[in-house]
CSV table of C-alpha atoms and ligand atoms in Angstrom, one decimal:
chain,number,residue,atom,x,y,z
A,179,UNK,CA,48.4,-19.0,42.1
A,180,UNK,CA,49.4,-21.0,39.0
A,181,UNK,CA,46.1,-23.0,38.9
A,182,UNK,CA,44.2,-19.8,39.1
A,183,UNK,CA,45.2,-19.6,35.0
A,184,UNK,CA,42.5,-22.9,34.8
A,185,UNK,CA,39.8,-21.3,36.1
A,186,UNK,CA,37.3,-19.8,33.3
A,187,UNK,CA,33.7,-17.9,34.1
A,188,UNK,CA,31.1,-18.0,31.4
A,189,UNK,CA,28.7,-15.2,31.8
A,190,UNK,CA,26.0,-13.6,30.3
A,191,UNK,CA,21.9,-13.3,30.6
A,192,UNK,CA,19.6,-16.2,31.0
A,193,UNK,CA,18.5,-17.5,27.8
A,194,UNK,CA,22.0,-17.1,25.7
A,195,UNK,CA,22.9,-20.4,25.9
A,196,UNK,CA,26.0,-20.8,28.6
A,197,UNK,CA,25.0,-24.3,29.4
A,198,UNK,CA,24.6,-25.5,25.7
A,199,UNK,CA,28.0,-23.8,24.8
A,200,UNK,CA,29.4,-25.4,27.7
A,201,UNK,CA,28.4,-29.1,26.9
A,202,UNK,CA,29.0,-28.7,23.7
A,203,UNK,CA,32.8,-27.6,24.3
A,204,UNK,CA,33.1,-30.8,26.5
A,205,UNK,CA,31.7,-33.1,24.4
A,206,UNK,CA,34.6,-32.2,21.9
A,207,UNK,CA,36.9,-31.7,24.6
A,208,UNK,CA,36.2,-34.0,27.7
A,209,UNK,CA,39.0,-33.2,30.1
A,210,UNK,CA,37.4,-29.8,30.4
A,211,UNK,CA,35.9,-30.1,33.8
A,212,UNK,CA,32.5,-27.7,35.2
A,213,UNK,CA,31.8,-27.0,38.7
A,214,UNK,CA,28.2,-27.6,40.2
A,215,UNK,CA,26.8,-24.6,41.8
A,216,UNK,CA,24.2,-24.9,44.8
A,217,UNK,CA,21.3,-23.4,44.6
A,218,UNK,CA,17.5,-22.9,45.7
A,219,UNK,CA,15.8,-22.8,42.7
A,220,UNK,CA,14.1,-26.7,42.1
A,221,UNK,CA,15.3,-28.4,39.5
A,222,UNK,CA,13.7,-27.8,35.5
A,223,UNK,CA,12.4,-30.7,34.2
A,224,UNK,CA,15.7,-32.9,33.0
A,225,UNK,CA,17.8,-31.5,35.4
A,226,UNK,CA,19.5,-33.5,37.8
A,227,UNK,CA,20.9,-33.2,41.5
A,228,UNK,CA,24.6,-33.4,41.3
A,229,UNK,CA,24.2,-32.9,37.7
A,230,UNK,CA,22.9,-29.6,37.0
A,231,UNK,CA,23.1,-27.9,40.4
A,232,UNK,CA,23.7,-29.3,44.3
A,233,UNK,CA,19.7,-28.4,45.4
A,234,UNK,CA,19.2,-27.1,48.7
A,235,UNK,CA,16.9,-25.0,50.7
A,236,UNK,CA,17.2,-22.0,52.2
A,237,UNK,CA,18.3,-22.9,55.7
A,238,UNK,CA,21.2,-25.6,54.1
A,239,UNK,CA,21.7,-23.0,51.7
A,240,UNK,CA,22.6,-20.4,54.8
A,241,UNK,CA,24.5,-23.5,56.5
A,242,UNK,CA,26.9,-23.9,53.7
A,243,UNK,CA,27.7,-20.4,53.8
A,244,UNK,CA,28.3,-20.1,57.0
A,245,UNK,CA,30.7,-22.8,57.3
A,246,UNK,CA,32.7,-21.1,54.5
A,247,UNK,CA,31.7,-23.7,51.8
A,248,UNK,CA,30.3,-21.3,49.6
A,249,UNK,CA,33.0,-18.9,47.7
A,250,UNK,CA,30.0,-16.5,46.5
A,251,UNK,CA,26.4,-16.5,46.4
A,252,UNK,CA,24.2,-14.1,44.9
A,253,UNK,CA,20.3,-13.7,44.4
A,254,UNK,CA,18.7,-14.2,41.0
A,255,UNK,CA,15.4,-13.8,40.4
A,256,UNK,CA,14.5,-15.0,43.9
A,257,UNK,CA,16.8,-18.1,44.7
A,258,UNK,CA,20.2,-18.2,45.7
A,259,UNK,CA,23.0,-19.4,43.5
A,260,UNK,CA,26.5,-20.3,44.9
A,261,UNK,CA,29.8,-21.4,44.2
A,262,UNK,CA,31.4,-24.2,46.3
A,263,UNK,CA,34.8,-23.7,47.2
A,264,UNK,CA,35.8,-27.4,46.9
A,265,UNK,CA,34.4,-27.6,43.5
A,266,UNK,CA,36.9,-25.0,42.5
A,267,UNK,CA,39.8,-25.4,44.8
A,268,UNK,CA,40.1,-29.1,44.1
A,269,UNK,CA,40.4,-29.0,40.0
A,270,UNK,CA,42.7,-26.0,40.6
A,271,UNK,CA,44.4,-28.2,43.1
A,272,UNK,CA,44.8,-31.0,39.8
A,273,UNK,CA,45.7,-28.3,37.2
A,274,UNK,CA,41.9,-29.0,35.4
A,275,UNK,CA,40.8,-26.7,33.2
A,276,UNK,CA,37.5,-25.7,34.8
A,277,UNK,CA,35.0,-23.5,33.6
A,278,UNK,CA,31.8,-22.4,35.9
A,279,UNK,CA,28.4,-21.0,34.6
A,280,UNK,CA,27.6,-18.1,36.9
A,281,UNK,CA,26.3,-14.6,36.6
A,282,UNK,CA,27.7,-11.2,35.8
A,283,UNK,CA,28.2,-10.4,39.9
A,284,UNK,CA,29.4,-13.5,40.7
A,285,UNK,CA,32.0,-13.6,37.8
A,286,UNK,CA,33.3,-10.1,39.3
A,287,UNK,CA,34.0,-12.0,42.7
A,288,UNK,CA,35.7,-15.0,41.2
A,289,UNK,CA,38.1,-12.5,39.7
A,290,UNK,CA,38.4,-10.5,42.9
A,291,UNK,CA,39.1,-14.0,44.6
A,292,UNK,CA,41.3,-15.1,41.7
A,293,UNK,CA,42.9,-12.6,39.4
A,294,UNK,CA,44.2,-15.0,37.6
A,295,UNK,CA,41.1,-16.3,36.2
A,296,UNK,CA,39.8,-15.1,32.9
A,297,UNK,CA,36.2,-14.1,33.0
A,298,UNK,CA,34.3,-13.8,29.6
A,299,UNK,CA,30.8,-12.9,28.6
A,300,UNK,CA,28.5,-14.5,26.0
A,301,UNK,CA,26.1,-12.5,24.2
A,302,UNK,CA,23.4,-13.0,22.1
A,303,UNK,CA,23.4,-11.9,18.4
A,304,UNK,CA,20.7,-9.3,19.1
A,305,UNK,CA,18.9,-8.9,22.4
A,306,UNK,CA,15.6,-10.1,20.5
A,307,UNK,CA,17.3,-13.6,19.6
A,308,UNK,CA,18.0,-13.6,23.6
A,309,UNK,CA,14.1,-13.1,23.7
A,310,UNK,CA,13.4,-16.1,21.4
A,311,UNK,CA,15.7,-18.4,23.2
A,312,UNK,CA,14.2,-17.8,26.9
A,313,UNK,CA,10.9,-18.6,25.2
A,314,UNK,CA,12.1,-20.9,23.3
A,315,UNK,CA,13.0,-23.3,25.9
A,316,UNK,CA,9.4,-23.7,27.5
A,317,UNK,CA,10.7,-24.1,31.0
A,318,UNK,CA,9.5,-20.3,32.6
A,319,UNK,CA,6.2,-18.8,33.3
A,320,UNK,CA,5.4,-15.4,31.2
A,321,UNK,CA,6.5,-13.9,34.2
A,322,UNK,CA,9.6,-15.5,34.8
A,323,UNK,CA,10.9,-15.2,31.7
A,324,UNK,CA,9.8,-11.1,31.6
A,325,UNK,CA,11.7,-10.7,34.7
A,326,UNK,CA,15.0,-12.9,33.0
A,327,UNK,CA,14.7,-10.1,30.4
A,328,UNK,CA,14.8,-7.6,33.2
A,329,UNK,CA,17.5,-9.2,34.4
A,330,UNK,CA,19.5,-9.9,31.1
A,331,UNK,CA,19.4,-6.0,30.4
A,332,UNK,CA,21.0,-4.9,33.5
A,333,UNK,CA,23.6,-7.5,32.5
A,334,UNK,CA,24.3,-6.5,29.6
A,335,UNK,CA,25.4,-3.3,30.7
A,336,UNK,CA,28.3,-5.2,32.7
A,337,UNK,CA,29.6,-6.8,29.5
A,338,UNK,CA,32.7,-4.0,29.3
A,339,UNK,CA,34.1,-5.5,32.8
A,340,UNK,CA,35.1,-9.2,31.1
A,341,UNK,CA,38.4,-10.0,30.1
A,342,UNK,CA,36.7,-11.7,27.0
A,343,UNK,CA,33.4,-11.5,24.5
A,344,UNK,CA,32.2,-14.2,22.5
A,345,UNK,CA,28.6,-13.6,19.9
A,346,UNK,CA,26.4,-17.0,20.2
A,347,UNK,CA,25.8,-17.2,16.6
A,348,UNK,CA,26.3,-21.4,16.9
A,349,UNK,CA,27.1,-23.9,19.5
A,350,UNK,CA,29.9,-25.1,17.6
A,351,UNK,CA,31.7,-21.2,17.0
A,352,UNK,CA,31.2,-20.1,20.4
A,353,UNK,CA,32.3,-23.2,21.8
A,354,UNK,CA,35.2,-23.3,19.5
A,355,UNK,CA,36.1,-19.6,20.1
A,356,UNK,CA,35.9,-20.6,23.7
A,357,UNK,CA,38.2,-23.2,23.1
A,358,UNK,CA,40.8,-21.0,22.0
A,359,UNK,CA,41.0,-18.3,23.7
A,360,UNK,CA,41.3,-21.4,27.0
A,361,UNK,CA,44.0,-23.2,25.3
A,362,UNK,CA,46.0,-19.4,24.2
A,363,UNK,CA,45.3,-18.4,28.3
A,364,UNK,CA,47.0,-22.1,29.2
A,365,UNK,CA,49.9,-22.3,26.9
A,366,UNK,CA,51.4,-19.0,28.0
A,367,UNK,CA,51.3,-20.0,31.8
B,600,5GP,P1,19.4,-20.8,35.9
B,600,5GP,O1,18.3,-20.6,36.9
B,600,5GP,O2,19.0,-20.3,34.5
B,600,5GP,O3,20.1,-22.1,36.0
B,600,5GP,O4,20.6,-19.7,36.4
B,600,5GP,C1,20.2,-18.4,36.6
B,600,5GP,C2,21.5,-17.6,36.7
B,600,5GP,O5,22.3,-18.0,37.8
B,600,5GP,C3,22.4,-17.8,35.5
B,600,5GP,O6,22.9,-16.5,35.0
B,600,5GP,C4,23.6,-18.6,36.0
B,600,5GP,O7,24.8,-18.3,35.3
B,600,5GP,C5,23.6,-18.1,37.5
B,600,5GP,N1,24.4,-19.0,38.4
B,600,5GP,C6,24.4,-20.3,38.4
B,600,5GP,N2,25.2,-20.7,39.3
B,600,5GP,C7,25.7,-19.7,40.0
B,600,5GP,C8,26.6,-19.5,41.1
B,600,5GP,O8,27.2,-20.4,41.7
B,600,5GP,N3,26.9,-18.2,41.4
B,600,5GP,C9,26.3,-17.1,40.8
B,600,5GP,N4,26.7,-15.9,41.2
B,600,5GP,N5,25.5,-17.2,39.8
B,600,5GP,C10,25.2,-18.5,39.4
């Protein structure tokens, strides 16, 4: 499908800064839409419903599903994250370009669901800057962040199955290395 060439995954650990490279590629670039996940983590302090993520329990998390709402889930770190399929169908459905924040399994599905979609994975300059920027941030129990760097390590290990690899040295390069390799995807479609 032709809209399927809009559709961009930015994965990567926890901590290496997916969000900030998205916001900051939108600010500069504003028709770039993002999809909002559901999920049954509670919200950080800041974030928003509708904003960050669609917050849900358990049991609405399981109702989605089951009425086919949800175009993959997956368990991290205890909660359940998932992509809605309206989110993604409808800005395909407009020709947006759309990127969605999601982890290294779900990015795998997405490009099962879509093959035209280009998935690409951020990394962190070294995995102890990753380790800097999870505690950094101030928003995760010791715990919580030990288990993100559990996490992030398994991860990495799935970085050679993206289409595309950007280094988070700065907001602005990764967002602008983003921005190209989007707008190169888009022009030859
Ligand atoms: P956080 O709790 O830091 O917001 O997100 C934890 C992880 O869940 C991140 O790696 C994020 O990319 C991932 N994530 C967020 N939304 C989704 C989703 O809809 N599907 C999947 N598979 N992962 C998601």
């Amino acid at each position: 499908m032709k809209g399927e060439s809009y559709l961009f995954v930015v994965s990567g650990p926890s901590g290496v800064g997916k969000d900030s490279v998205m916001t900051c590629l939108r600010q500069a670039h504003p028709e770039i839409e993002k999809t909002i996940s559901a999920t049954t983590r509670p919200p950080r302090a800041g974030e928003a419903e509708g904003v960050n993520y669609y917050y849900r329990t358990e049991e609405a998390f399981r109702q989605l599903a089951a009425q086919g709402q949800i175009l993959e889930s997956n368990r991290y770190n205890g909660y359940l994250y998932g992509t809605l399929r309206a989110e993604v169908e409808r800005r395909m459905a407009a020709g947006k370009l759309t990127l969605l924040n999601i982890d290294v399994h779900g990015a795998a599905n997405i490009k099962r669901l879509y093959p035209g979609a280009t998935i690409v994975f951020l990394l962190p300059p070294t995995f102890e800057v990753l380790e800097q920027r999870l505690r950094g941030r101030g928003t995760d129990s010791e715990e919580a962040i030990r288990r993100r760097l559990d996490i992030a390590r398994e991860e990495l290990g799935h970085a050679g199955e993206f289409d595309a690899w950007i280094v988070n040295h700065t907001l602005e390069q990764a967002a602008g290395e983003l921005y190209r390799l989007m707008a190169h995807k888009v022009d030859r479609t």
